Amino acid sequence: QQQVKQSPQSLIVQKGGISIINCAYENTAFDYFPWYQQFPGKGPALLIAIRPDVSEKKEGRFTISFNKSAKQFSLHIMDSQPGDSATYFCAATVGGGSNYKLTFGKGTLLTVNP
Amino acid sequence: DAGVIQSPRHEVTEMGQEVTLRCKPISGHNSLFWYRQTMMRGLELLIYFNNNVPIDDSGMPEDRFSAKMPNASFSTLKIQPSEPRDSAVYFCASRHRDRDYEQYFGPGTRLTVT
């Protein structure tokens, strides 16, 4: 059973545009929501993360919006650049004790055209 | 600092052969994770260790898969016997005890079983 649903599967954006990737979760016990960025031939790398006590977190051109009541969160990439072309994964986890297990979405392949 | 190191980067083997994947986590990190990535199933957690002790191996697909962490700087994932459906990219990731849920991924091992 997939616990984190990610959409769209792929996204094409023009340079300078806004890229938006959405994720929905089912487990209300999740308390940490990171986004990972993966370039071809590389491992995923942490991009930005949020906890459910805030509704938005911004780091440079990257923003996470979080809607706890709807159990949804999204990644916004402002002023998208060709260098942002990569696969993006949302993830979620239930913390506490020694549990650091992340559940990943299926990923979104972002292509930013020059 | 060196990141997570995985070897080999590519492995091609025939069905029925034993395959051993290796991982060296970042020095000072005390959690280690093994993931498998395929187009169909995305990123799946296979097993993870805290302080060299296996915590959750519920993602290990079957008895053909085994993982060990004999010390804080080395882990192996073994598949015996290998099957074509094991073809995937296998990632190792590590986490520092003070950094909550931030995982650092290695470059992966691309396994092809013919």
PDB file of N, CA and C in Angstrom, chain A residues 5-100:
ATOM      1  N   LYS A   5       1.432   9.524  -2.098  1.00  0.00           N
ATOM      2  CA  LYS A   5       1.087   9.580  -3.521  1.00  0.00           C
ATOM      3  C   LYS A   5       1.586  10.885  -4.116  1.00  0.00           C
ATOM      4  N   GLN A   6       2.344  10.783  -5.184  1.00  0.00           N
ATOM      5  CA  GLN A   6       2.997  11.944  -5.779  1.00  0.00           C
ATOM      6  C   GLN A   6       2.500  12.157  -7.190  1.00  0.00           C
ATOM      7  N   SER A   7       2.292  13.422  -7.542  1.00  0.00           N
ATOM      8  CA  SER A   7       1.868  13.760  -8.901  1.00  0.00           C
ATOM      9  C   SER A   7       2.417  15.130  -9.299  1.00  0.00           C
ATOM     10  N   PRO A   8       2.615  15.373 -10.597  1.00  0.00           N
ATOM     11  CA  PRO A   8       2.467  14.430 -11.692  1.00  0.00           C
ATOM     12  C   PRO A   8       3.688  13.511 -11.802  1.00  0.00           C
ATOM     13  N   GLN A   9       3.623  12.534 -12.669  1.00  0.00           N
ATOM     14  CA  GLN A   9       4.769  11.649 -12.903  1.00  0.00           C
ATOM     15  C   GLN A   9       5.866  12.387 -13.641  1.00  0.00           C
ATOM     16  N   SER A  10       5.467  13.272 -14.543  1.00  0.00           N
ATOM     17  CA  SER A  10       6.438  14.059 -15.282  1.00  0.00           C
ATOM     18  C   SER A  10       5.894  15.462 -15.502  1.00  0.00           C
ATOM     19  N   LEU A  11       6.802  16.403 -15.682  1.00  0.00           N
ATOM     20  CA  LEU A  11       6.421  17.810 -15.769  1.00  0.00           C
ATOM     21  C   LEU A  11       7.422  18.524 -16.665  1.00  0.00           C
ATOM     22  N   ILE A  12       6.898  19.283 -17.599  1.00  0.00           N
ATOM     23  CA  ILE A  12       7.754  20.079 -18.472  1.00  0.00           C
ATOM     24  C   ILE A  12       7.410  21.547 -18.258  1.00  0.00           C
ATOM     25  N   VAL A  13       8.440  22.331 -17.973  1.00  0.00           N
ATOM     26  CA  VAL A  13       8.258  23.747 -17.664  1.00  0.00           C
ATOM     27  C   VAL A  13       9.255  24.559 -18.482  1.00  0.00           C
ATOM     28  N   GLN A  14       8.852  25.740 -18.863  1.00  0.00           N
ATOM     29  CA  GLN A  14       9.771  26.634 -19.546  1.00  0.00           C
ATOM     30  C   GLN A  14      10.655  27.362 -18.541  1.00  0.00           C
ATOM     31  N   LYS A  15      11.850  27.672 -18.980  1.00  0.00           N
ATOM     32  CA  LYS A  15      12.773  28.433 -18.130  1.00  0.00           C
ATOM     33  C   LYS A  15      12.082  29.694 -17.606  1.00  0.00           C
ATOM     34  N   GLY A  16      12.234  29.925 -16.297  1.00  0.00           N
ATOM     35  CA  GLY A  16      11.608  31.079 -15.674  1.00  0.00           C
ATOM     36  C   GLY A  16      10.227  30.812 -15.116  1.00  0.00           C
ATOM     37  N   GLY A  17       9.657  29.681 -15.461  1.00  0.00           N
ATOM     38  CA  GLY A  17       8.320  29.352 -14.990  1.00  0.00           C
ATOM     39  C   GLY A  17       8.329  28.750 -13.582  1.00  0.00           C
ATOM     40  N   ILE A  18       7.145  28.427 -13.092  1.00  0.00           N
ATOM     41  CA  ILE A  18       7.002  27.826 -11.763  1.00  0.00           C
ATOM     42  C   ILE A  18       6.692  26.340 -11.923  1.00  0.00           C
ATOM     43  N   SER A  19       7.462  25.525 -11.233  1.00  0.00           N
ATOM     44  CA  SER A  19       7.217  24.082 -11.226  1.00  0.00           C
ATOM     45  C   SER A  19       6.506  23.726  -9.927  1.00  0.00           C
ATOM     46  N   ILE A  20       5.444  22.944 -10.034  1.00  0.00           N
ATOM     47  CA  ILE A  20       4.686  22.549  -8.846  1.00  0.00           C
ATOM     48  C   ILE A  20       4.502  21.040  -8.838  1.00  0.00           C
ATOM     49  N   ILE A  21       4.931  20.429  -7.747  1.00  0.00           N
ATOM     50  CA  ILE A  21       4.800  18.980  -7.575  1.00  0.00           C
ATOM     51  C   ILE A  21       4.025  18.739  -6.286  1.00  0.00           C
ATOM     52  N   ASN A  22       3.056  17.845  -6.367  1.00  0.00           N
ATOM     53  CA  ASN A  22       2.151  17.622  -5.239  1.00  0.00           C
ATOM     54  C   ASN A  22       2.305  16.223  -4.637  1.00  0.00           C
ATOM     55  N   CYS A  23       2.098  16.151  -3.330  1.00  0.00           N
ATOM     56  CA  CYS A  23       2.091  14.859  -2.647  1.00  0.00           C
ATOM     57  C   CYS A  23       0.961  14.809  -1.640  1.00  0.00           C
ATOM     58  N   ALA A  24       0.389  13.631  -1.474  1.00  0.00           N
ATOM     59  CA  ALA A  24      -0.670  13.411  -0.495  1.00  0.00           C
ATOM     60  C   ALA A  24      -0.296  12.198   0.341  1.00  0.00           C
ATOM     61  N   TYR A  25      -0.642  12.250   1.595  1.00  0.00           N
ATOM     62  CA  TYR A  25      -0.307  11.134   2.477  1.00  0.00           C
ATOM     63  C   TYR A  25      -1.542  10.683   3.236  1.00  0.00           C
ATOM     64  N   GLU A  26      -1.445   9.500   3.805  1.00  0.00           N
ATOM     65  CA  GLU A  26      -2.583   8.911   4.511  1.00  0.00           C
ATOM     66  C   GLU A  26      -2.345   8.813   6.016  1.00  0.00           C
ATOM     67  N   ASN A  27      -1.111   8.569   6.381  1.00  0.00           N
ATOM     68  CA  ASN A  27      -0.802   8.329   7.786  1.00  0.00           C
ATOM     69  C   ASN A  27      -0.674   9.650   8.546  1.00  0.00           C
ATOM     70  N   THR A  28      -1.617   9.942   9.418  1.00  0.00           N
ATOM     71  CA  THR A  28      -1.597  11.218  10.149  1.00  0.00           C
ATOM     72  C   THR A  28      -0.492  11.269  11.201  1.00  0.00           C
ATOM     73  N   ALA A  29       0.186  10.155  11.402  1.00  0.00           N
ATOM     74  CA  ALA A  29       1.288  10.156  12.360  1.00  0.00           C
ATOM     75  C   ALA A  29       2.598  10.663  11.739  1.00  0.00           C
ATOM     76  N   PHE A  30       2.617  10.821  10.426  1.00  0.00           N
ATOM     77  CA  PHE A  30       3.821  11.361   9.789  1.00  0.00           C
ATOM     78  C   PHE A  30       4.128  12.736  10.380  1.00  0.00           C
ATOM     79  N   ASP A  31       5.409  12.983  10.672  1.00  0.00           N
ATOM     80  CA  ASP A  31       5.741  14.271  11.272  1.00  0.00           C
ATOM     81  C   ASP A  31       6.966  14.942  10.666  1.00  0.00           C
ATOM     82  N   TYR A  32       7.396  14.459   9.528  1.00  0.00           N
ATOM     83  CA  TYR A  32       8.534  15.082   8.848  1.00  0.00           C
ATOM     84  C   TYR A  32       8.389  14.788   7.374  1.00  0.00           C
ATOM     85  N   PHE A  33       8.504  15.842   6.557  1.00  0.00           N
ATOM     86  CA  PHE A  33       8.213  15.700   5.126  1.00  0.00           C
ATOM     87  C   PHE A  33       9.348  16.336   4.327  1.00  0.00           C
ATOM     88  N   PRO A  34      10.297  15.514   3.877  1.00  0.00           N
ATOM     89  CA  PRO A  34      11.403  16.045   3.069  1.00  0.00           C
ATOM     90  C   PRO A  34      11.149  15.874   1.582  1.00  0.00           C
ATOM     91  N   TRP A  35      11.851  16.675   0.812  1.00  0.00           N
ATOM     92  CA  TRP A  35      11.891  16.516  -0.633  1.00  0.00           C
ATOM     93  C   TRP A  35      13.343  16.217  -1.020  1.00  0.00           C
ATOM     94  N   TYR A  36      13.484  15.233  -1.912  1.00  0.00           N
ATOM     95  CA  TYR A  36      14.802  14.869  -2.406  1.00  0.00           C
ATOM     96  C   TYR A  36      14.863  15.138  -3.906  1.00  0.00           C
ATOM     97  N   GLN A  37      16.063  15.491  -4.349  1.00  0.00           N
ATOM     98  CA  GLN A  37      16.327  15.785  -5.757  1.00  0.00           C
ATOM     99  C   GLN A  37      17.343  14.770  -6.259  1.00  0.00           C
ATOM    100  N   GLN A  38      17.072  14.177  -7.414  1.00  0.00           N
ATOM    101  CA  GLN A  38      17.979  13.177  -7.956  1.00  0.00           C
ATOM    102  C   GLN A  38      18.312  13.489  -9.402  1.00  0.00           C
ATOM    103  N   PHE A  39      19.605  13.634  -9.681  1.00  0.00           N
ATOM    104  CA  PHE A  39      20.084  13.812 -11.056  1.00  0.00           C
ATOM    105  C   PHE A  39      20.446  12.431 -11.616  1.00  0.00           C
ATOM    106  N   PRO A  40      20.393  12.289 -12.944  1.00  0.00           N
ATOM    107  CA  PRO A  40      20.705  10.988 -13.549  1.00  0.00           C
ATOM    108  C   PRO A  40      22.064  10.464 -13.105  1.00  0.00           C
ATOM    109  N   GLY A  41      22.093   9.202 -12.725  1.00  0.00           N
ATOM    110  CA  GLY A  41      23.345   8.573 -12.328  1.00  0.00           C
ATOM    111  C   GLY A  41      23.809   8.916 -10.928  1.00  0.00           C
ATOM    112  N   LYS A  42      23.002   9.651 -10.196  1.00  0.00           N
ATOM    113  CA  LYS A  42      23.367  10.053  -8.837  1.00  0.00           C
ATOM    114  C   LYS A  42      22.342   9.543  -7.835  1.00  0.00           C
ATOM    115  N   GLY A  43      22.730   9.559  -6.562  1.00  0.00           N
ATOM    116  CA  GLY A  43      21.767   9.234  -5.527  1.00  0.00           C
ATOM    117  C   GLY A  43      20.916  10.445  -5.193  1.00  0.00           C
ATOM    118  N   PRO A  44      19.752  10.224  -4.604  1.00  0.00           N
ATOM    119  CA  PRO A  44      18.916  11.356  -4.181  1.00  0.00           C
ATOM    120  C   PRO A  44      19.639  12.205  -3.146  1.00  0.00           C
ATOM    121  N   ALA A  45      19.357  13.496  -3.153  1.00  0.00           N
ATOM    122  CA  ALA A  45      19.953  14.418  -2.187  1.00  0.00           C
ATOM    123  C   ALA A  45      18.847  15.260  -1.565  1.00  0.00           C
ATOM    124  N   LEU A  46      18.938  15.460  -0.263  1.00  0.00           N
ATOM    125  CA  LEU A  46      17.925  16.250   0.438  1.00  0.00           C
ATOM    126  C   LEU A  46      17.922  17.671  -0.083  1.00  0.00           C
ATOM    127  N   LEU A  47      16.726  18.146  -0.426  1.00  0.00           N
ATOM    128  CA  LEU A  47      16.576  19.485  -0.994  1.00  0.00           C
ATOM    129  C   LEU A  47      16.021  20.456   0.052  1.00  0.00           C
ATOM    130  N   ILE A  48      14.925  20.074   0.662  1.00  0.00           N
ATOM    131  CA  ILE A  48      14.239  20.917   1.640  1.00  0.00           C
ATOM    132  C   ILE A  48      13.268  20.031   2.403  1.00  0.00           C
ATOM    133  N   ALA A  49      12.962  20.399   3.651  1.00  0.00           N
ATOM    134  CA  ALA A  49      12.065  19.576   4.455  1.00  0.00           C
ATOM    135  C   ALA A  49      11.198  20.458   5.344  1.00  0.00           C
ATOM    136  N   ILE A  50      10.067  19.906   5.780  1.00  0.00           N
ATOM    137  CA  ILE A  50       9.143  20.672   6.615  1.00  0.00           C
ATOM    138  C   ILE A  50       8.536  19.773   7.667  1.00  0.00           C
ATOM    139  N   ARG A  51       8.188  20.359   8.792  1.00  0.00           N
ATOM    140  CA  ARG A  51       7.437  19.657   9.827  1.00  0.00           C
ATOM    141  C   ARG A  51       6.018  20.201   9.831  1.00  0.00           C
ATOM    142  N   PRO A  52       5.046  19.438  10.314  1.00  0.00           N
ATOM    143  CA  PRO A  52       3.632  19.841  10.193  1.00  0.00           C
ATOM    144  C   PRO A  52       3.214  21.010  11.069  1.00  0.00           C
ATOM    145  N   ASP A  53       4.114  21.556  11.873  1.00  0.00           N
ATOM    146  CA  ASP A  53       3.730  22.692  12.697  1.00  0.00           C
ATOM    147  C   ASP A  53       3.835  24.022  11.963  1.00  0.00           C
ATOM    148  N   VAL A  54       4.312  24.002  10.722  1.00  0.00           N
ATOM    149  CA  VAL A  54       4.355  25.210   9.894  1.00  0.00           C
ATOM    150  C   VAL A  54       3.661  24.920   8.562  1.00  0.00           C
ATOM    151  N   SER A  55       3.163  25.962   7.930  1.00  0.00           N
ATOM    152  CA  SER A  55       2.425  25.777   6.684  1.00  0.00           C
ATOM    153  C   SER A  55       3.290  26.028   5.458  1.00  0.00           C
ATOM    154  N   GLU A  56       4.435  26.637   5.648  1.00  0.00           N
ATOM    155  CA  GLU A  56       5.286  26.935   4.507  1.00  0.00           C
ATOM    156  C   GLU A  56       6.734  27.074   4.949  1.00  0.00           C
ATOM    157  N   LYS A  57       7.621  26.601   4.066  1.00  0.00           N
ATOM    158  CA  LYS A  57       9.051  26.783   4.298  1.00  0.00           C
ATOM    159  C   LYS A  57       9.713  27.130   2.984  1.00  0.00           C
ATOM    160  N   LYS A  58      10.542  28.152   3.012  1.00  0.00           N
ATOM    161  CA  LYS A  58      11.163  28.619   1.781  1.00  0.00           C
ATOM    162  C   LYS A  58      12.672  28.613   1.930  1.00  0.00           C
ATOM    163  N   GLU A  59      13.342  28.090   0.894  1.00  0.00           N
ATOM    164  CA  GLU A  59      14.788  28.135   0.832  1.00  0.00           C
ATOM    165  C   GLU A  59      15.180  28.500  -0.593  1.00  0.00           C
ATOM    166  N   GLY A  60      15.556  29.751  -0.762  1.00  0.00           N
ATOM    167  CA  GLY A  60      15.900  30.217  -2.100  1.00  0.00           C
ATOM    168  C   GLY A  60      14.700  30.150  -3.022  1.00  0.00           C
ATOM    169  N   ARG A  61      14.859  29.475  -4.150  1.00  0.00           N
ATOM    170  CA  ARG A  61      13.754  29.365  -5.115  1.00  0.00           C
ATOM    171  C   ARG A  61      12.805  28.214  -4.792  1.00  0.00           C
ATOM    172  N   PHE A  62      13.096  27.453  -3.761  1.00  0.00           N
ATOM    173  CA  PHE A  62      12.320  26.266  -3.424  1.00  0.00           C
ATOM    174  C   PHE A  62      11.433  26.539  -2.200  1.00  0.00           C
ATOM    175  N   THR A  63      10.153  26.197  -2.328  1.00  0.00           N
ATOM    176  CA  THR A  63       9.197  26.403  -1.248  1.00  0.00           C
ATOM    177  C   THR A  63       8.368  25.144  -1.063  1.00  0.00           C
ATOM    178  N   ILE A  64       8.189  24.733   0.195  1.00  0.00           N
ATOM    179  CA  ILE A  64       7.240  23.670   0.507  1.00  0.00           C
ATOM    180  C   ILE A  64       5.999  24.327   1.104  1.00  0.00           C
ATOM    181  N   SER A  65       4.844  23.955   0.574  1.00  0.00           N
ATOM    182  CA  SER A  65       3.566  24.355   1.166  1.00  0.00           C
ATOM    183  C   SER A  65       2.943  23.131   1.801  1.00  0.00           C
ATOM    184  N   PHE A  66       2.438  23.281   3.013  1.00  0.00           N
ATOM    185  CA  PHE A  66       1.917  22.129   3.756  1.00  0.00           C
ATOM    186  C   PHE A  66       0.497  22.403   4.210  1.00  0.00           C
ATOM    187  N   ASN A  67      -0.404  21.475   3.934  1.00  0.00           N
ATOM    188  CA  ASN A  67      -1.804  21.585   4.338  1.00  0.00           C
ATOM    189  C   ASN A  67      -2.147  20.372   5.186  1.00  0.00           C
ATOM    190  N   LYS A  68      -2.086  20.558   6.494  1.00  0.00           N
ATOM    191  CA  LYS A  68      -2.266  19.429   7.402  1.00  0.00           C
ATOM    192  C   LYS A  68      -3.675  18.847   7.328  1.00  0.00           C
ATOM    193  N   SER A  69      -4.682  19.690   7.220  1.00  0.00           N
ATOM    194  CA  SER A  69      -6.063  19.197   7.218  1.00  0.00           C
ATOM    195  C   SER A  69      -6.358  18.382   5.968  1.00  0.00           C
ATOM    196  N   ALA A  70      -5.742  18.770   4.862  1.00  0.00           N
ATOM    197  CA  ALA A  70      -5.950  18.040   3.613  1.00  0.00           C
ATOM    198  C   ALA A  70      -4.960  16.897   3.454  1.00  0.00           C
ATOM    199  N   LYS A  71      -3.982  16.818   4.344  1.00  0.00           N
ATOM    200  CA  LYS A  71      -2.920  15.812   4.272  1.00  0.00           C
ATOM    201  C   LYS A  71      -2.204  15.888   2.926  1.00  0.00           C
ATOM    202  N   GLN A  72      -1.815  17.112   2.584  1.00  0.00           N
ATOM    203  CA  GLN A  72      -1.129  17.332   1.319  1.00  0.00           C
ATOM    204  C   GLN A  72       0.040  18.288   1.524  1.00  0.00           C
ATOM    205  N   PHE A  73       1.056  18.110   0.701  1.00  0.00           N
ATOM    206  CA  PHE A  73       2.150  19.067   0.693  1.00  0.00           C
ATOM    207  C   PHE A  73       2.709  19.143  -0.720  1.00  0.00           C
ATOM    208  N   SER A  74       3.287  20.271  -1.034  1.00  0.00           N
ATOM    209  CA  SER A  74       3.745  20.476  -2.400  1.00  0.00           C
ATOM    210  C   SER A  74       5.073  21.224  -2.422  1.00  0.00           C
ATOM    211  N   LEU A  75       5.780  21.006  -3.512  1.00  0.00           N
ATOM    212  CA  LEU A  75       7.049  21.693  -3.754  1.00  0.00           C
ATOM    213  C   LEU A  75       6.845  22.676  -4.899  1.00  0.00           C
ATOM    214  N   HIS A  76       7.239  23.917  -4.663  1.00  0.00           N
ATOM    215  CA  HIS A  76       7.182  24.939  -5.699  1.00  0.00           C
ATOM    216  C   HIS A  76       8.617  25.373  -6.019  1.00  0.00           C
ATOM    217  N   ILE A  77       8.941  25.356  -7.296  1.00  0.00           N
ATOM    218  CA  ILE A  77      10.239  25.839  -7.735  1.00  0.00           C
ATOM    219  C   ILE A  77       9.998  27.099  -8.550  1.00  0.00           C
ATOM    220  N   MET A  78      10.390  28.218  -7.999  1.00  0.00           N
ATOM    221  CA  MET A  78      10.202  29.503  -8.680  1.00  0.00           C
ATOM    222  C   MET A  78      11.341  29.739  -9.663  1.00  0.00           C
ATOM    223  N   ASP A  79      11.038  30.480 -10.720  1.00  0.00           N
ATOM    224  CA  ASP A  79      12.073  30.823 -11.702  1.00  0.00           C
ATOM    225  C   ASP A  79      12.865  29.571 -12.093  1.00  0.00           C
ATOM    226  N   SER A  80      12.153  28.550 -12.529  1.00  0.00           N
ATOM    227  CA  SER A  80      12.779  27.266 -12.849  1.00  0.00           C
ATOM    228  C   SER A  80      13.888  27.437 -13.889  1.00  0.00           C
ATOM    229  N   GLN A  81      14.968  26.695 -13.689  1.00  0.00           N
ATOM    230  CA  GLN A  81      16.136  26.757 -14.561  1.00  0.00           C
ATOM    231  C   GLN A  81      16.419  25.380 -15.159  1.00  0.00           C
ATOM    232  N   PRO A  82      17.063  25.344 -16.313  1.00  0.00           N
ATOM    233  CA  PRO A  82      17.409  24.043 -16.903  1.00  0.00           C
ATOM    234  C   PRO A  82      18.200  23.151 -15.945  1.00  0.00           C
ATOM    235  N   GLY A  83      19.002  23.744 -15.088  1.00  0.00           N
ATOM    236  CA  GLY A  83      19.759  22.976 -14.098  1.00  0.00           C
ATOM    237  C   GLY A  83      18.899  22.325 -13.034  1.00  0.00           C
ATOM    238  N   ASP A  84      17.627  22.721 -12.979  1.00  0.00           N
ATOM    239  CA  ASP A  84      16.695  22.096 -12.032  1.00  0.00           C
ATOM    240  C   ASP A  84      16.132  20.794 -12.590  1.00  0.00           C
ATOM    241  N   SER A  85      16.409  20.512 -13.856  1.00  0.00           N
ATOM    242  CA  SER A  85      15.902  19.292 -14.479  1.00  0.00           C
ATOM    243  C   SER A  85      16.455  18.082 -13.739  1.00  0.00           C
ATOM    244  N   ALA A  86      15.555  17.314 -13.144  1.00  0.00           N
ATOM    245  CA  ALA A  86      15.934  16.190 -12.288  1.00  0.00           C
ATOM    246  C   ALA A  86      14.654  15.450 -11.914  1.00  0.00           C
ATOM    247  N   THR A  87      14.803  14.387 -11.152  1.00  0.00           N
ATOM    248  CA  THR A  87      13.649  13.700 -10.585  1.00  0.00           C
ATOM    249  C   THR A  87      13.506  14.135  -9.132  1.00  0.00           C
ATOM    250  N   TYR A  88      12.307  14.479  -8.753  1.00  0.00           N
ATOM    251  CA  TYR A  88      12.030  14.952  -7.397  1.00  0.00           C
ATOM    252  C   TYR A  88      11.155  13.938  -6.675  1.00  0.00           C
ATOM    253  N   PHE A  89      11.541  13.646  -5.446  1.00  0.00           N
ATOM    254  CA  PHE A  89      10.797  12.701  -4.615  1.00  0.00           C
ATOM    255  C   PHE A  89      10.323  13.399  -3.346  1.00  0.00           C
ATOM    256  N   CYS A  90       9.047  13.235  -3.038  1.00  0.00           N
ATOM    257  CA  CYS A  90       8.598  13.629  -1.711  1.00  0.00           C
ATOM    258  C   CYS A  90       8.714  12.403  -0.816  1.00  0.00           C
ATOM    259  N   ALA A  91       8.754  12.629   0.478  1.00  0.00           N
ATOM    260  CA  ALA A  91       8.864  11.535   1.423  1.00  0.00           C
ATOM    261  C   ALA A  91       8.205  11.945   2.731  1.00  0.00           C
ATOM    262  N   ALA A  92       8.007  10.961   3.582  1.00  0.00           N
ATOM    263  CA  ALA A  92       7.399  11.223   4.887  1.00  0.00           C
ATOM    264  C   ALA A  92       7.888  10.172   5.865  1.00  0.00           C
ATOM    265  N   THR A  93       7.858  10.546   7.143  1.00  0.00           N
ATOM    266  CA  THR A  93       8.286   9.590   8.151  1.00  0.00           C
ATOM    267  C   THR A  93       7.588   9.854   9.474  1.00  0.00           C
ATOM    268  N   VAL A  94       7.515   8.811  10.272  1.00  0.00           N
ATOM    269  CA  VAL A  94       7.028   8.912  11.644  1.00  0.00           C
ATOM    270  C   VAL A  94       8.236   8.821  12.538  1.00  0.00           C
ATOM    271  N   GLY A  95       8.477   9.866  13.313  1.00  0.00           N
ATOM    272  CA  GLY A  95       9.677   9.900  14.129  1.00  0.00           C
ATOM    273  C   GLY A  95       9.485   9.256  15.470  1.00  0.00           C
ATOM    274  N   GLY A  96      10.494   9.380  16.281  1.00  0.00           N
ATOM    275  CA  GLY A  96      10.423   8.846  17.623  1.00  0.00           C
ATOM    276  C   GLY A  96      11.243   7.591  17.765  1.00  0.00           C
ATOM    277  N   GLY A  97      11.864   7.454  18.900  1.00  0.00           N
ATOM    278  CA  GLY A  97      12.657   6.266  19.164  1.00  0.00           C
ATOM    279  C   GLY A  97      13.782   6.138  18.177  1.00  0.00           C
ATOM    280  N   SER A  98      13.946   4.960  17.614  1.00  0.00           N
ATOM    281  CA  SER A  98      15.019   4.749  16.653  1.00  0.00           C
ATOM    282  C   SER A  98      14.463   4.562  15.254  1.00  0.00           C
ATOM    283  N   ASN A  99      13.239   5.077  15.024  1.00  0.00           N
ATOM    284  CA  ASN A  99      12.633   4.906  13.708  1.00  0.00           C
ATOM    285  C   ASN A  99      12.954   6.099  12.829  1.00  0.00           C
ATOM    286  N   TYR A 100      13.787   5.883  11.825  1.00  0.00           N
ATOM    287  CA  TYR A 100      14.112   6.946  10.881  1.00  0.00           C
ATOM    288  C   TYR A 100      13.779   6.511   9.470  1.00  0.00           C
TER     289      TYR A 100
END
